[in-house]
Short mmCIF file of C-alpha atoms and ligand atoms in Angstrom, two decimals:
data_model
loop_
_atom_site.label_atom_id
_atom_site.label_comp_id
_atom_site.label_asym_id
_atom_site.label_seq_id
_atom_site.Cartn_x
_atom_site.Cartn_y
_atom_site.Cartn_z
CA UNK A 1 50.35 34.81 -22.97
CA UNK A 2 49.23 36.92 -20.07
CA UNK A 3 50.06 37.26 -16.40
CA UNK A 4 47.28 37.53 -13.88
CA UNK A 5 48.32 38.59 -10.40
CA UNK A 6 46.25 38.35 -7.25
CA UNK A 7 46.26 41.16 -4.70
CA UNK A 8 45.83 40.82 -0.93
CA UNK A 9 45.67 37.06 -0.73
CA UNK A 10 47.42 36.67 2.62
CA UNK A 11 45.82 38.23 5.69
CA UNK A 12 49.09 39.41 7.27
CA UNK A 13 50.13 41.14 4.02
CA UNK A 14 46.76 42.89 3.62
CA UNK A 15 47.18 44.15 7.18
CA UNK A 16 50.74 45.39 6.69
CA UNK A 17 49.55 47.66 3.86
CA UNK A 18 46.45 48.73 5.84
CA UNK A 19 44.11 47.11 3.35
CA UNK A 20 40.84 45.43 4.29
CA UNK A 21 40.65 41.61 4.15
CA UNK A 22 38.96 40.91 0.81
CA UNK A 23 35.69 38.98 0.57
CA UNK A 24 36.42 37.85 -2.97
CA UNK A 25 39.69 37.59 -4.93
CA UNK A 26 40.99 40.66 -6.68
CA UNK A 27 43.33 40.55 -9.62
CA UNK A 28 45.27 42.72 -12.03
CA UNK A 29 47.44 41.92 -15.02
CA UNK A 30 50.99 42.32 -16.14
CA UNK A 31 52.08 42.15 -19.79
CA UNK A 32 54.57 39.71 -21.27
CA UNK A 33 57.16 42.52 -21.39
CA UNK A 34 57.31 42.51 -17.58
CA UNK A 35 58.88 39.05 -17.51
CA UNK A 36 62.53 38.49 -16.61
CA UNK A 37 63.90 34.95 -16.90
CA UNK A 38 67.09 33.03 -16.15
CA UNK A 39 68.14 35.13 -13.14
CA UNK A 40 68.86 38.14 -15.32
CA UNK A 41 69.14 41.36 -13.30
CA UNK A 42 66.22 43.63 -12.55
CA UNK A 43 67.05 47.18 -13.62
CA UNK A 44 65.74 49.69 -11.11
CA UNK A 45 63.34 52.01 -12.95
CA UNK A 46 64.04 55.73 -12.86
CA UNK A 47 60.36 56.65 -12.34
CA UNK A 48 60.16 55.22 -8.82
CA UNK A 49 61.98 55.69 -5.53
CA UNK A 50 60.17 52.93 -3.68
CA UNK A 51 60.15 49.63 -5.57
CA UNK A 52 59.06 46.71 -3.38
CA UNK A 53 59.63 42.98 -3.79
CA UNK A 54 56.67 40.61 -3.39
CA UNK A 55 57.57 36.91 -3.63
CA UNK A 56 54.71 34.77 -4.90
CA UNK A 57 54.00 31.20 -5.96
CA UNK A 58 53.19 31.21 -9.68
CA UNK A 59 50.95 28.73 -11.48
CA UNK A 60 51.40 27.84 -15.14
CA UNK A 61 48.18 27.14 -17.03
CA UNK A 62 48.27 24.06 -19.29
CA UNK A 63 44.74 23.96 -20.63
CA UNK A 64 42.31 26.37 -22.25
CA UNK A 65 39.49 27.20 -19.87
CA UNK A 66 36.53 29.49 -19.30
CA UNK A 67 34.08 29.35 -16.38
CA UNK A 68 36.14 26.61 -14.74
CA UNK A 69 34.49 24.96 -11.78
CA UNK A 70 36.48 24.97 -8.56
CA UNK A 71 36.43 21.18 -8.33
CA UNK A 72 38.04 20.85 -11.78
CA UNK A 73 40.49 23.74 -11.42
CA UNK A 74 43.46 21.48 -10.58
CA UNK A 75 43.28 20.12 -14.12
CA UNK A 76 44.16 23.52 -15.57
CA UNK A 77 47.67 23.94 -14.20
CA UNK A 78 50.44 21.38 -14.18
CA UNK A 79 53.49 23.38 -13.11
CA UNK A 80 54.47 25.82 -10.43
CA UNK A 81 57.32 28.24 -9.93
CA UNK A 82 58.07 31.38 -7.97
CA UNK A 83 58.08 34.98 -9.12
CA UNK A 84 58.56 38.50 -7.84
CA UNK A 85 55.68 40.92 -8.29
CA UNK A 86 57.80 44.08 -8.29
CA UNK A 87 55.67 47.05 -7.31
CA UNK A 88 56.47 50.76 -7.50
CA UNK A 89 54.79 51.42 -4.15
CA UNK A 90 55.06 55.21 -4.46
CA UNK A 91 53.26 55.20 -7.82
CA UNK A 92 50.73 52.65 -6.56
CA UNK A 93 49.94 54.83 -3.57
CA UNK A 94 49.27 57.81 -5.84
CA UNK A 95 47.06 55.68 -8.10
CA UNK A 96 45.08 54.41 -5.11
CA UNK A 97 44.56 57.91 -3.75
CA UNK A 98 43.18 59.07 -7.08
CA UNK A 99 41.18 55.88 -7.70
CA UNK A 100 43.21 55.17 -10.83
CA UNK A 101 44.28 51.77 -12.17
CA UNK A 102 47.60 50.39 -10.92
CA UNK A 103 49.28 49.46 -14.17
CA UNK A 104 52.17 51.93 -14.06
CA UNK A 105 53.06 50.59 -10.60
CA UNK A 106 52.82 46.89 -11.45
CA UNK A 107 53.08 46.29 -15.20
CA UNK A 108 56.29 48.07 -16.13
CA UNK A 109 59.18 46.35 -17.96
CA UNK A 110 60.93 43.85 -15.71
CA UNK A 111 58.23 43.91 -13.02
CA UNK A 112 57.75 40.13 -13.14
CA UNK A 113 60.92 38.05 -12.78
CA UNK A 114 60.04 34.35 -12.81
CA UNK A 115 61.83 31.10 -12.03
CA UNK A 116 61.86 27.87 -13.97
CA UNK A 117 58.65 25.88 -13.57
CA UNK A 118 58.50 22.36 -12.14
CA UNK A 119 55.69 19.79 -12.14
CA UNK A 120 53.23 20.42 -9.32
CA UNK A 121 53.34 16.66 -8.74
CA UNK A 122 56.80 17.20 -7.17
CA UNK A 123 54.96 18.40 -4.07
CA UNK A 124 52.70 16.42 -1.76
CA UNK A 125 50.48 19.24 -0.62
CA UNK A 126 49.97 22.38 -2.69
CA UNK A 127 47.83 23.74 0.13
CA UNK A 128 50.84 23.77 2.43
CA UNK A 129 53.72 24.80 0.24
CA UNK A 130 56.52 26.76 1.93
CA UNK A 131 58.33 29.49 0.10
CA UNK A 132 60.68 32.26 1.08
CA UNK A 133 62.66 35.25 -0.09
CA UNK A 134 66.14 36.25 1.06
CA UNK A 135 67.32 39.82 0.60
CA UNK A 136 71.10 40.06 0.83
CA UNK A 137 71.24 36.72 2.66
CA UNK A 138 68.60 37.66 5.22
CA UNK A 139 65.17 36.02 5.06
CA UNK A 140 62.54 38.75 4.61
CA UNK A 141 59.50 36.73 3.52
CA UNK A 142 58.55 33.28 4.67
CA UNK A 143 55.11 32.03 3.71
CA UNK A 144 53.03 28.95 3.23
CA UNK A 145 50.10 28.49 0.88
CA UNK A 146 48.18 27.23 3.93
CA UNK A 147 47.67 30.93 4.75
CA UNK A 148 46.15 31.84 1.38
CA UNK A 149 42.78 33.55 1.76
CA UNK A 150 41.74 32.10 -1.63
CA UNK A 151 43.46 28.88 -2.66
CA UNK A 152 44.60 28.00 -6.18
CA UNK A 153 41.30 26.33 -7.13
CA UNK A 154 39.22 29.29 -5.97
CA UNK A 155 41.48 31.68 -7.88
CA UNK A 156 41.26 29.75 -11.15
CA UNK A 157 37.48 29.48 -10.88
CA UNK A 158 37.15 33.19 -10.11
CA UNK A 159 39.54 34.49 -12.79
CA UNK A 160 38.07 32.27 -15.51
CA UNK A 161 34.62 33.76 -14.95
CA UNK A 162 35.98 36.98 -16.42
CA UNK A 163 39.02 36.01 -18.48
CA UNK A 164 39.62 32.91 -20.61
CA UNK A 165 42.75 31.12 -19.43
CA UNK A 166 45.07 29.95 -22.17
CA UNK A 167 47.99 27.55 -22.26
CA UNK A 168 51.11 29.26 -20.93
CA UNK A 169 49.31 31.94 -18.93
CA UNK A 170 50.76 32.60 -15.49
CA UNK A 171 48.97 33.32 -12.23
CA UNK A 172 50.86 35.11 -9.46
CA UNK A 173 48.97 33.95 -6.38
CA UNK A 174 49.72 36.74 -3.90
CA UNK A 175 52.45 37.58 -1.42
CA UNK A 176 52.77 36.89 2.29
CA UNK A 177 53.83 39.55 4.82
CA UNK A 178 57.31 41.05 4.84
CA UNK A 179 57.29 43.09 1.63
CA UNK A 180 59.85 45.88 1.46
CA UNK A 181 62.14 48.04 -0.64
CA UNK A 182 64.87 46.93 -2.97
CA UNK A 183 67.92 49.00 -3.81
CA UNK A 184 70.54 48.79 -6.53
CA UNK A 185 73.01 45.93 -5.93
CA UNK A 186 70.59 43.98 -3.74
CA UNK A 187 70.62 40.22 -4.20
CA UNK A 188 67.30 38.36 -4.12
CA UNK A 189 67.04 34.60 -3.60
CA UNK A 190 63.62 32.96 -3.81
CA UNK A 191 63.04 29.39 -2.61
CA UNK A 192 60.28 26.81 -2.66
CA UNK A 193 60.49 24.22 0.12
CA UNK A 194 64.05 25.35 0.82
CA UNK A 195 65.24 24.84 -2.75
CA UNK A 196 66.62 27.88 -4.60
CA UNK A 197 64.52 28.76 -7.65
CA UNK A 198 65.76 32.29 -8.33
CA UNK A 199 68.96 34.13 -7.49
CA UNK A 200 69.42 37.53 -9.10
CA UNK A 201 70.53 41.10 -8.57
CA UNK A 202 68.97 44.54 -8.75
CA UNK A 203 71.07 46.78 -11.01
ZN1 ZN Z 1 51.64 40.80 -5.46
#
């Protein structure tokens, strides 16, 4: 399986990092080795001094697809969850300055903790899904998919032009504003519609 993650998909987040508002989706990938499950701790990597959390709604692909049309995209994912796109912002900044790929900042071991996945049919409106992240009991991110620049259907259509989607693949759909640093011993709690999906520590 593979993880595809979307960058700059919420206007307020693009602005907070001084990035332009994109005209088309942009994505990068994380390997399977970046996944952490079952609320296991995230071990702070020794190669960064500025790891940021980014809480994101994650889609789970349930059907093989290539060149998927937007109007049929909903048929290609049946479950959703929440994940953290951990980012070594200091390394990412250096990569950006040199025009290099971002992988070392985004794809390292443990950079993609994910929750359990639940049927998308649990929710009435995927285009207005609320989710949040608490850092040490204080809410630091609070978003709704209503503010997505490119919604789930647009993302699936766009990605599948370039990359065949396979059963079990995950799509991180982008983070709202409020990203920031984590430190050792921080506790992160991620919620969808007020329900806790992840609760884990940085070690
Ligand atoms: Zn992200």
